[in-house]
mmCIF file of C-alpha atoms in Angstrom:
data_model
loop_
_atom_site.group_PDB
_atom_site.id
_atom_site.type_symbol
_atom_site.label_atom_id
_atom_site.label_comp_id
_atom_site.label_asym_id
_atom_site.label_seq_id
_atom_site.Cartn_x
_atom_site.Cartn_y
_atom_site.Cartn_z
ATOM 1 C CA MET J 249 -121.803 270.718 97.271
ATOM 2 C CA SER J 250 -120.805 272.772 100.303
ATOM 3 C CA ALA J 251 -118.615 272.596 103.396
ATOM 4 C CA ALA J 252 -120.137 271.754 106.748
ATOM 5 C CA PRO J 253 -120.475 274.487 109.374
ATOM 6 C CA ASP J 254 -117.189 275.019 111.212
ATOM 7 C CA ALA J 255 -115.372 272.667 108.833
ATOM 8 C CA TRP J 256 -112.278 274.840 109.209
ATOM 9 C CA ARG J 257 -112.020 273.886 112.885
ATOM 10 C CA ARG J 258 -111.493 270.250 111.894
ATOM 11 C CA SER J 259 -108.982 270.847 109.110
ATOM 12 C CA THR J 260 -105.299 271.741 108.907
ATOM 13 C CA LYS J 261 -105.866 273.402 105.507
ATOM 14 C CA LEU J 262 -107.466 276.794 105.953
ATOM 15 C CA ASP J 263 -108.337 277.191 102.289
ATOM 16 C CA LEU J 264 -111.634 277.851 100.532
ATOM 17 C CA SER J 265 -112.649 274.198 100.760
ATOM 18 C CA THR J 266 -113.393 274.735 104.472
ATOM 19 C CA TRP J 267 -115.708 277.746 103.982
ATOM 20 C CA GLU J 268 -119.328 277.038 104.801
ATOM 21 C CA PRO J 269 -121.913 278.732 102.547
ATOM 22 C CA ARG J 270 -123.199 282.050 103.789
ATOM 23 C CA GLY J 271 -125.855 284.532 102.737
ATOM 24 C CA ALA J 272 -129.649 284.711 102.928
ATOM 25 C CA LEU J 273 -130.173 282.964 99.553
ATOM 26 C CA THR J 274 -128.100 279.814 100.015
ATOM 27 C CA GLY J 275 -131.366 277.840 99.928
ATOM 28 C CA ASP J 276 -132.453 279.343 96.590
ATOM 29 C CA ALA J 277 -131.794 276.336 94.366
ATOM 30 C CA ALA J 278 -132.931 278.122 91.202
ATOM 31 C CA LEU J 279 -130.496 280.998 91.756
ATOM 32 C CA VAL J 280 -127.577 278.676 92.433
ATOM 33 C CA ALA J 281 -128.491 276.611 89.364
ATOM 34 C CA ARG J 282 -128.489 279.742 87.181
ATOM 35 C CA ALA J 283 -125.049 280.678 88.457
ATOM 36 C CA LEU J 284 -123.614 277.221 87.818
ATOM 37 C CA ARG J 285 -125.259 277.034 84.394
ATOM 38 C CA ALA J 286 -123.724 280.377 83.428
ATOM 39 C CA TRP J 287 -120.359 278.982 84.537
ATOM 40 C CA GLY J 288 -120.893 275.747 82.609
ATOM 41 C CA ARG J 289 -120.452 273.618 85.702
ATOM 42 C CA PRO J 290 -122.816 270.849 86.802
ATOM 43 C CA THR J 291 -121.807 271.430 90.403
ATOM 44 C CA GLY J 292 -119.523 273.501 92.568
ATOM 45 C CA GLN J 293 -118.845 274.478 96.162
ATOM 46 C CA LEU J 294 -121.232 277.230 97.194
ATOM 47 C CA LEU J 295 -119.501 279.978 99.181
ATOM 48 C CA TYR J 296 -122.124 282.712 99.202
ATOM 49 C CA ALA J 297 -125.584 283.507 97.867
ATOM 50 C CA GLY J 298 -127.360 286.677 98.910
ATOM 51 C CA ARG J 299 -128.280 290.266 98.189
ATOM 52 C CA VAL J 300 -125.534 292.879 98.247
ATOM 53 C CA ASP J 301 -126.162 296.585 97.624
ATOM 54 C CA GLY J 302 -129.077 296.140 95.244
ATOM 55 C CA ALA J 303 -127.720 293.077 93.461
ATOM 56 C CA THR J 304 -127.961 289.317 93.883
ATOM 57 C CA VAL J 305 -124.525 287.720 94.168
ATOM 58 C CA VAL J 306 -123.384 284.103 94.112
ATOM 59 C CA LEU J 307 -119.812 282.985 94.835
ATOM 60 C CA ALA J 308 -118.857 279.419 93.979
ATOM 61 C CA ARG J 309 -115.650 277.438 93.788
ATOM 62 C CA ASP J 310 -114.611 274.524 91.603
ATOM 63 C CA GLY J 311 -111.047 273.285 92.058
ATOM 64 C CA GLU J 312 -108.639 276.138 91.354
ATOM 65 C CA GLN J 313 -111.246 278.619 90.138
ATOM 66 C CA VAL J 314 -113.759 280.932 91.805
ATOM 67 C CA ALA J 315 -116.796 282.306 89.987
ATOM 68 C CA ARG J 316 -118.740 285.431 90.903
ATOM 69 C CA TYR J 317 -122.230 285.597 89.410
ATOM 70 C CA THR J 318 -124.142 288.889 89.718
ATOM 71 C CA GLU J 319 -127.724 289.763 88.823
ATOM 72 C CA ALA J 320 -128.412 293.505 88.982
ATOM 73 C CA GLY J 321 -131.603 294.180 87.037
ATOM 74 C CA GLY J 322 -130.428 292.715 83.739
ATOM 75 C CA PRO J 323 -128.816 289.547 82.417
ATOM 76 C CA GLY J 324 -126.598 287.779 84.903
ATOM 77 C CA ARG J 325 -122.891 288.591 84.749
ATOM 78 C CA LEU J 326 -120.280 285.900 85.317
ATOM 79 C CA GLU J 327 -116.645 286.558 86.273
ATOM 80 C CA VAL J 328 -114.121 283.751 86.787
ATOM 81 C CA PHE J 329 -110.865 284.106 88.738
ATOM 82 C CA PRO J 330 -108.021 281.859 89.866
ATOM 83 C CA ALA J 331 -108.808 280.685 93.381
ATOM 84 C CA PRO J 332 -106.568 282.482 95.903
ATOM 85 C CA ARG J 333 -104.169 280.135 97.633
ATOM 86 C CA ALA J 334 -104.126 279.668 101.378
ATOM 87 C CA ARG J 335 -101.555 281.714 103.314
ATOM 88 C CA PRO J 336 -100.276 281.425 106.886
ATOM 89 C CA GLY J 337 -103.445 283.112 108.125
ATOM 90 C CA GLY J 338 -105.639 281.072 105.773
ATOM 91 C CA ALA J 339 -107.450 282.043 102.597
ATOM 92 C CA PRO J 340 -108.045 285.799 102.063
ATOM 93 C CA PRO J 341 -111.395 287.598 101.897
ATOM 94 C CA LEU J 342 -113.282 287.524 98.609
ATOM 95 C CA THR J 343 -114.719 290.654 97.019
ATOM 96 C CA LEU J 344 -118.494 290.359 96.728
ATOM 97 C CA ARG J 345 -119.309 293.676 95.084
ATOM 98 C CA ALA J 346 -117.745 297.075 94.455
ATOM 99 C CA THR J 347 -119.925 300.198 94.146
ATOM 100 C CA SER J 348 -119.456 303.939 94.534
ATOM 101 C CA ALA J 349 -120.023 303.435 98.257
ATOM 102 C CA GLY J 350 -117.106 301.013 98.486
ATOM 103 C CA SER J 351 -116.326 297.314 98.358
ATOM 104 C CA ARG J 352 -117.912 294.587 100.441
ATOM 105 C CA TYR J 353 -115.960 291.454 101.247
ATOM 106 C CA LEU J 354 -116.824 287.931 102.327
ATOM 107 C CA VAL J 355 -114.287 287.247 105.062
ATOM 108 C CA PRO J 356 -113.017 283.786 106.057
ATOM 109 C CA PRO J 357 -115.214 282.175 108.729
ATOM 110 C CA TRP J 358 -112.401 282.452 111.276
ATOM 111 C CA VAL J 359 -111.951 286.235 110.878
ATOM 112 C CA ARG J 360 -113.706 288.218 113.607
ATOM 113 C CA GLU J 361 -112.285 291.746 113.220
ATOM 114 C CA MET J 362 -111.437 294.011 110.307
ATOM 115 C CA SER J 363 -110.231 297.597 110.036
ATOM 116 C CA ALA J 364 -109.509 299.810 107.031
ATOM 117 C CA ALA J 365 -107.318 302.836 106.381
ATOM 118 C CA PRO J 366 -106.542 304.975 103.324
ATOM 119 C CA LEU J 367 -102.926 305.560 102.352
ATOM 120 C CA PHE J 368 -102.939 309.137 103.598
ATOM 121 C CA GLY J 369 -101.153 311.009 106.368
ATOM 122 C CA ARG J 370 -98.133 310.117 108.485
ATOM 123 C CA SER J 371 -99.628 306.966 109.993
ATOM 124 C CA PRO J 372 -102.643 304.754 109.284
ATOM 125 C CA ALA J 373 -105.977 306.039 110.552
ATOM 126 C CA TRP J 374 -107.599 302.654 111.160
ATOM 127 C CA ARG J 375 -111.368 302.549 111.478
ATOM 128 C CA PRO J 376 -113.373 299.431 112.378
ATOM 129 C CA VAL J 377 -115.354 297.718 109.611
ATOM 130 C CA GLY J 378 -118.564 295.970 110.619
ATOM 131 C CA ILE J 379 -119.009 292.274 109.776
ATOM 132 C CA GLU J 380 -122.404 290.530 109.645
ATOM 133 C CA ASP J 381 -122.762 286.876 108.621
ATOM 134 C CA GLY J 382 -119.291 287.099 107.123
ATOM 135 C CA VAL J 383 -120.060 290.145 104.950
ATOM 136 C CA THR J 384 -118.348 293.453 105.671
ATOM 137 C CA ALA J 385 -119.781 296.923 105.572
ATOM 138 C CA PRO J 386 -118.723 298.907 102.465
ATOM 139 C CA VAL J 387 -115.059 299.920 102.507
ATOM 140 C CA PRO J 388 -114.579 303.056 100.373
ATOM 141 C CA ALA J 389 -111.651 303.436 98.019
ATOM 142 C CA ALA J 390 -109.723 306.697 98.217
ATOM 143 C CA GLY J 391 -109.834 308.738 95.030
ATOM 144 C CA GLY J 392 -107.061 310.575 93.194
ATOM 145 C CA ARG J 393 -104.560 309.884 90.464
ATOM 146 C CA CYS J 394 -102.465 307.607 92.705
ATOM 147 C CA TYR J 395 -103.346 304.339 94.387
ATOM 148 C CA ARG J 396 -104.462 305.224 97.923
ATOM 149 C CA GLY J 397 -105.829 301.954 99.226
ATOM 150 C CA PRO J 398 -107.760 300.815 101.029
ATOM 151 C CA MET J 399 -105.342 299.054 103.324
ATOM 152 C CA LEU J 400 -107.079 296.332 105.338
ATOM 153 C CA ARG J 401 -106.154 294.816 108.678
ATOM 154 C CA LEU J 402 -107.756 291.521 109.685
ATOM 155 C CA ARG J 403 -107.646 289.533 112.889
ATOM 156 C CA ALA J 404 -108.606 285.926 113.580
ATOM 157 C CA PRO J 405 -108.342 285.339 117.363
ATOM 158 C CA GLU J 406 -108.130 281.560 116.968
ATOM 159 C CA ILE J 407 -105.500 281.530 114.194
ATOM 160 C CA ALA J 408 -101.767 282.303 114.499
ATOM 161 C CA SER J 409 -102.195 283.624 118.055
ATOM 162 C CA GLY J 410 -104.585 286.265 116.788
ATOM 163 C CA VAL J 411 -101.820 288.422 115.299
ATOM 164 C CA PRO J 412 -103.373 290.924 112.835
ATOM 165 C CA TYR J 413 -102.295 290.795 109.205
ATOM 166 C CA THR J 414 -102.436 293.467 106.536
ATOM 167 C CA MET J 415 -103.810 293.394 102.995
ATOM 168 C CA LEU J 416 -104.188 295.829 100.080
ATOM 169 C CA ASP J 417 -107.151 295.849 97.740
ATOM 170 C CA LEU J 418 -105.492 296.001 94.320
ATOM 171 C CA GLY J 419 -108.529 294.723 92.442
ATOM 172 C CA GLY J 420 -109.405 291.201 91.392
ATOM 173 C CA ILE J 421 -111.361 288.703 93.477
ATOM 174 C CA SER J 422 -109.363 289.126 96.675
ATOM 175 C CA PRO J 423 -107.035 291.636 98.369
ATOM 176 C CA ALA J 424 -103.291 291.054 98.295
ATOM 177 C CA GLU J 425 -101.320 290.079 101.371
ATOM 178 C CA ALA J 426 -99.081 293.089 102.103
ATOM 179 C CA ARG J 427 -95.667 292.598 103.681
ATOM 180 C CA TYR J 428 -93.006 295.206 104.401
ATOM 181 C CA ARG J 429 -89.413 294.035 104.982
ATOM 182 C CA PRO J 430 -87.078 296.620 106.534
ATOM 183 C CA PRO J 431 -83.370 296.781 105.661
ATOM 184 C CA GLY J 432 -81.008 294.439 107.470
ATOM 185 C CA PRO J 433 -81.980 292.927 110.798
ATOM 186 C CA ALA J 434 -84.114 295.901 111.845
ATOM 187 C CA LYS J 435 -87.687 295.293 112.903
ATOM 188 C CA ALA J 436 -90.431 296.925 110.881
ATOM 189 C CA GLY J 437 -92.361 299.714 112.546
ATOM 190 C CA ALA J 438 -95.978 300.334 111.599
ATOM 191 C CA ARG J 439 -95.165 303.866 110.440
ATOM 192 C CA ASP J 440 -92.191 302.684 108.331
ATOM 193 C CA GLY J 441 -94.276 300.177 106.392
ATOM 194 C CA PHE J 442 -97.183 302.563 105.973
ATOM 195 C CA GLY J 443 -94.903 305.281 104.615
ATOM 196 C CA VAL J 444 -93.422 302.908 102.057
ATOM 197 C CA TRP J 445 -96.823 301.730 100.819
ATOM 198 C CA LYS J 446 -98.024 305.334 100.614
ATOM 199 C CA GLY J 447 -94.987 306.305 98.560
ATOM 200 C CA LEU J 448 -95.365 303.323 96.254
ATOM 201 C CA GLY J 449 -98.960 304.328 95.558
ATOM 202 C CA CYS J 450 -97.780 307.005 93.121
ATOM 203 C CA ALA J 451 -94.423 305.509 92.161
ATOM 204 C CA VAL J 452 -95.377 302.291 90.372
ATOM 205 C CA GLU J 453 -97.892 300.899 87.934
ATOM 206 C CA TRP J 454 -100.178 298.476 89.753
ATOM 207 C CA PRO J 455 -101.483 295.346 87.990
ATOM 208 C CA ALA J 456 -104.970 295.763 86.536
ATOM 209 C CA GLY J 457 -106.076 292.305 87.631
ATOM 210 C CA GLY J 458 -104.884 292.588 91.204
ATOM 211 C CA ALA J 459 -102.273 290.475 92.961
ATOM 212 C CA GLU J 460 -102.155 287.676 95.494
ATOM 213 C CA ALA J 461 -99.207 289.016 97.468
ATOM 214 C CA ALA J 462 -97.311 292.311 97.555
ATOM 215 C CA THR J 463 -93.945 292.519 99.315
ATOM 216 C CA ALA J 464 -92.107 295.828 99.718
ATOM 217 C CA TRP J 465 -88.494 295.031 100.609
ATOM 218 C CA GLU J 466 -86.398 298.016 101.631
ATOM 219 C CA PHE J 467 -83.042 296.463 100.793
ATOM 220 C CA TRP J 468 -80.865 299.581 101.198
ATOM 221 C CA ARG J 469 -80.962 302.838 103.147
ATOM 222 C CA GLY J 470 -78.145 305.371 103.212
ATOM 223 C CA ALA J 471 -76.487 308.583 102.054
ATOM 224 C CA LEU J 472 -76.550 309.874 98.484
ATOM 225 C CA PRO J 473 -74.382 312.642 96.983
ATOM 226 C CA GLU J 474 -74.815 316.258 98.099
ATOM 227 C CA GLY J 475 -76.344 315.439 101.460
ATOM 228 C CA ALA J 476 -79.426 313.609 100.211
ATOM 229 C CA ARG J 477 -80.732 310.375 101.736
ATOM 230 C CA GLY J 478 -81.978 307.349 99.854
ATOM 231 C CA ARG J 479 -84.201 304.326 100.446
ATOM 232 C CA TRP J 480 -84.274 301.606 97.786
ATOM 233 C CA ILE J 481 -87.302 299.347 97.553
ATOM 234 C CA CYS J 482 -87.886 296.153 95.629
ATOM 235 C CA LEU J 483 -91.639 295.698 95.226
ATOM 236 C CA ARG J 484 -92.524 292.105 94.386
ATOM 237 C CA LEU J 485 -96.044 291.383 93.135
ATOM 238 C CA ALA J 486 -97.173 287.762 92.772
ATOM 239 C CA ASP J 487 -100.453 286.480 91.345
ATOM 240 C CA ALA J 488 -102.466 283.324 91.945
ATOM 241 C CA ARG J 489 -101.240 281.784 88.674
ATOM 242 C CA GLY J 490 -97.637 281.812 89.861
ATOM 243 C CA GLY J 491 -96.575 284.862 87.840
ATOM 244 C CA SER J 492 -94.602 287.703 89.375
ATOM 245 C CA VAL J 493 -92.904 291.022 88.717
ATOM 246 C CA ALA J 494 -90.180 292.777 90.734
ATOM 247 C CA ARG J 495 -90.024 296.569 90.521
ATOM 248 C CA GLY J 496 -87.264 298.777 91.844
ATOM 249 C CA VAL J 497 -88.104 302.179 93.345
ATOM 250 C CA LEU J 498 -85.631 304.732 94.741
ATOM 251 C CA PHE J 499 -86.969 307.220 97.298
ATOM 252 C CA THR J 500 -84.751 310.247 97.838
ATOM 253 C CA THR J 501 -85.099 312.925 100.521
ATOM 254 C CA HIS J 502 -83.419 316.325 100.682
ATOM 255 C CA GLY J 503 -84.498 319.419 102.572
ATOM 256 C CA GLY J 504 -87.555 317.642 103.941
ATOM 257 C CA ARG J 505 -88.890 316.776 100.492
ATOM 258 C CA THR J 506 -89.144 313.180 99.228
ATOM 259 C CA SER J 507 -89.416 312.053 95.620
ATOM 260 C CA ALA J 508 -89.543 308.628 93.969
ATOM 261 C CA GLN J 509 -88.347 307.155 90.702
ATOM 262 C CA ARG J 510 -88.749 303.760 89.065
ATOM 263 C CA THR J 511 -85.470 301.918 88.655
ATOM 264 C CA GLY J 512 -86.281 298.819 86.642
ATOM 265 C CA ASP J 513 -88.691 295.898 86.310
ATOM 266 C CA ARG J 514 -88.076 292.171 85.984
ATOM 267 C CA ALA J 515 -90.939 289.746 85.352
ATOM 268 C CA GLY J 516 -91.130 286.003 85.878
ATOM 269 C CA THR J 517 -88.078 285.716 88.149
ATOM 270 C CA TRP J 518 -87.244 284.778 91.750
ATOM 271 C CA ASP J 519 -85.889 288.284 92.396
ATOM 272 C CA CYS J 520 -86.547 289.708 95.860
ATOM 273 C CA SER J 521 -88.028 286.452 97.122
ATOM 274 C CA ARG J 522 -86.742 283.821 99.543
ATOM 275 C CA LEU J 523 -85.381 281.950 96.507
ATOM 276 C CA ARG J 524 -83.146 284.856 95.447
ATOM 277 C CA ARG J 525 -82.477 287.152 98.368
ATOM 278 C CA GLU J 526 -79.703 289.377 97.002
ATOM 279 C CA VAL J 527 -80.305 292.273 94.641
ATOM 280 C CA VAL J 528 -78.529 295.351 93.299
ATOM 281 C CA ALA J 529 -80.202 298.313 91.600
ATOM 282 C CA GLY J 530 -78.867 301.265 89.646
ATOM 283 C CA ALA J 531 -80.262 304.484 88.194
ATOM 284 C CA TRP J 532 -79.360 307.956 87.017
ATOM 285 C CA TRP J 533 -80.308 310.402 89.747
ATOM 286 C CA ARG J 534 -80.423 314.191 89.609
ATOM 287 C CA ALA J 535 -79.024 315.834 92.756
ATOM 288 C CA PRO J 536 -80.377 319.067 94.267
ATOM 289 C CA SER J 537 -77.624 321.008 92.457
ATOM 290 C CA GLY J 538 -78.877 319.732 89.101
ATOM 291 C CA ARG J 539 -75.856 317.488 88.599
ATOM 292 C CA HIS J 540 -76.487 313.898 87.491
ATOM 293 C CA TYR J 541 -75.047 310.856 89.229
ATOM 294 C CA TYR J 542 -75.351 307.194 88.488
ATOM 295 C CA VAL J 543 -76.016 305.574 91.856
ATOM 296 C CA ALA J 544 -76.148 301.869 92.662
ATOM 297 C CA ALA J 545 -76.888 300.038 95.885
ATOM 298 C CA GLY J 546 -77.276 296.434 96.970
ATOM 299 C CA SER J 547 -78.878 294.319 99.628
ATOM 300 C CA ARG J 548 -77.187 293.176 102.810
ATOM 301 C CA GLY J 549 -75.342 290.249 101.233
ATOM 302 C CA VAL J 550 -73.713 292.324 98.456
ATOM 303 C CA ALA J 551 -69.966 292.659 99.015
ATOM 304 C CA ARG J 552 -68.882 294.515 95.871
ATOM 305 C CA ILE J 553 -70.515 296.626 93.135
ATOM 306 C CA THR J 554 -68.934 297.040 89.707
ATOM 307 C CA LEU J 555 -69.697 299.951 87.364
ATOM 308 C CA ASP J 556 -68.132 299.722 83.891
ATOM 309 C CA GLY J 557 -65.465 297.357 85.177
ATOM 310 C CA ARG J 558 -64.544 299.482 88.190
ATOM 311 C CA ALA J 559 -65.219 297.606 91.422
ATOM 312 C CA THR J 560 -66.231 299.347 94.649
ATOM 313 C CA PRO J 561 -66.203 297.358 97.896
ATOM 314 C CA GLY J 562 -69.422 297.420 99.876
ATOM 315 C CA ARG J 563 -73.072 297.956 99.068
ATOM 316 C CA TYR J 564 -73.023 301.412 97.451
ATOM 317 C CA ALA J 565 -71.316 303.043 94.481
ATOM 318 C CA ALA J 566 -71.796 306.272 92.555
ATOM 319 C CA THR J 567 -70.307 308.033 89.567
ATOM 320 C CA GLY J 568 -70.930 311.578 88.309
ATOM 321 C CA ALA J 569 -71.868 312.842 84.857
ATOM 322 C CA ARG J 570 -71.182 316.361 83.618
ATOM 323 C CA ALA J 571 -73.826 316.482 80.886
ATOM 324 C CA PRO J 572 -77.465 316.244 81.983
ATOM 325 C CA ALA J 573 -78.244 314.468 78.717
ATOM 326 C CA LEU J 574 -76.386 311.450 80.085
ATOM 327 C CA SER J 575 -79.278 310.890 82.479
ATOM 328 C CA ALA J 576 -81.290 309.565 79.558
ATOM 329 C CA ALA J 577 -78.596 307.059 78.617
ATOM 330 C CA GLY J 578 -78.579 303.454 79.682
ATOM 331 C CA GLY J 579 -75.898 304.001 82.279
ATOM 332 C CA PRO J 580 -72.710 302.079 82.990
ATOM 333 C CA ALA J 581 -72.558 298.307 82.997
ATOM 334 C CA LEU J 582 -73.722 297.191 86.451
ATOM 335 C CA SER J 583 -72.998 293.975 88.309
ATOM 336 C CA ALA J 584 -72.482 292.892 91.909
ATOM 337 C CA ALA J 585 -70.894 290.087 93.873
ATOM 338 C CA GLY J 586 -72.234 288.453 97.007
ATOM 339 C CA GLY J 587 -71.112 285.506 99.051
ATOM 340 C CA PRO J 588 -70.021 282.141 97.591
ATOM 341 C CA GLY J 589 -72.678 280.742 95.306
ATOM 342 C CA GLN J 590 -74.964 283.760 95.701
ATOM 343 C CA GLU J 591 -76.517 285.134 92.521
ATOM 344 C CA VAL J 592 -77.212 288.864 92.696
ATOM 345 C CA ALA J 593 -80.193 290.046 90.638
ATOM 346 C CA VAL J 594 -79.823 293.402 88.831
ATOM 347 C CA LEU J 595 -82.723 295.867 88.731
ATOM 348 C CA ARG J 596 -82.167 298.752 86.288
#
């Protein structure tokens, strides 16, 4: 079972069902049969069969699952993943193979251009990635103790007016769609979004199995005590099974130096999504003087923040603590009020 060539041009659903099979071994019936037998499926949609960096790889789809079968000099290895869901730009690339030289991807048949950049420097240093018969050249992963990409930029001239879209390879069968939302009505600049993703690379724990979508929402930006500046991010990670986690991160800058701290996680909620747009976060923060403050800030729709029963109008509130040991405590009771009928999620 396979899709016809250019099936995507005749469909309004740009999902995996419209991908024609690619690769030099699509006609190898014995290879495809071995892959399906290992998967325990009598049939499936063939997406790819070919040789990739010294291995033979088969990608197949059956309903809401994708299987990757690899033969590399020993017994065949089967890996099964939830099928990535279609997005506004269509289904994402699929990872064929990852080696020390980098990862190769099978891109959607409508994608014509791809670039990659590590999360280093002040702005992304995009470099073109070659594509042949839908398979990319190896894209190396940056080393180090923090996540440093790669960040991918894809372009499909015939889809969505050819506007490029950005993805992050977080592992799993496909990269995650990466979206940066600036505070308020401001438009996102390329450098702003890149800087946030670079900072998050060391600030949070990334899911081992990858993610389907990653949204970094900068819901507050403003002044902190003692002349410091703050940027509060809600990072929402969603997977193909419908699960999600929202993670708060506070970036603080003083004297040209920026640091980051985690400020709470909430799993399995609508927080920081279109279904629950308002959020407030709070954390103990150590100022340049060494003094500790409990700071709290909310998104644009927050009208009042309450700390231990004391309400402060607006989107920001802070209280000091004389003893540094208080920074390890749970902090004051935190809540916030928005407009009528608006529930405000609390990240702490």
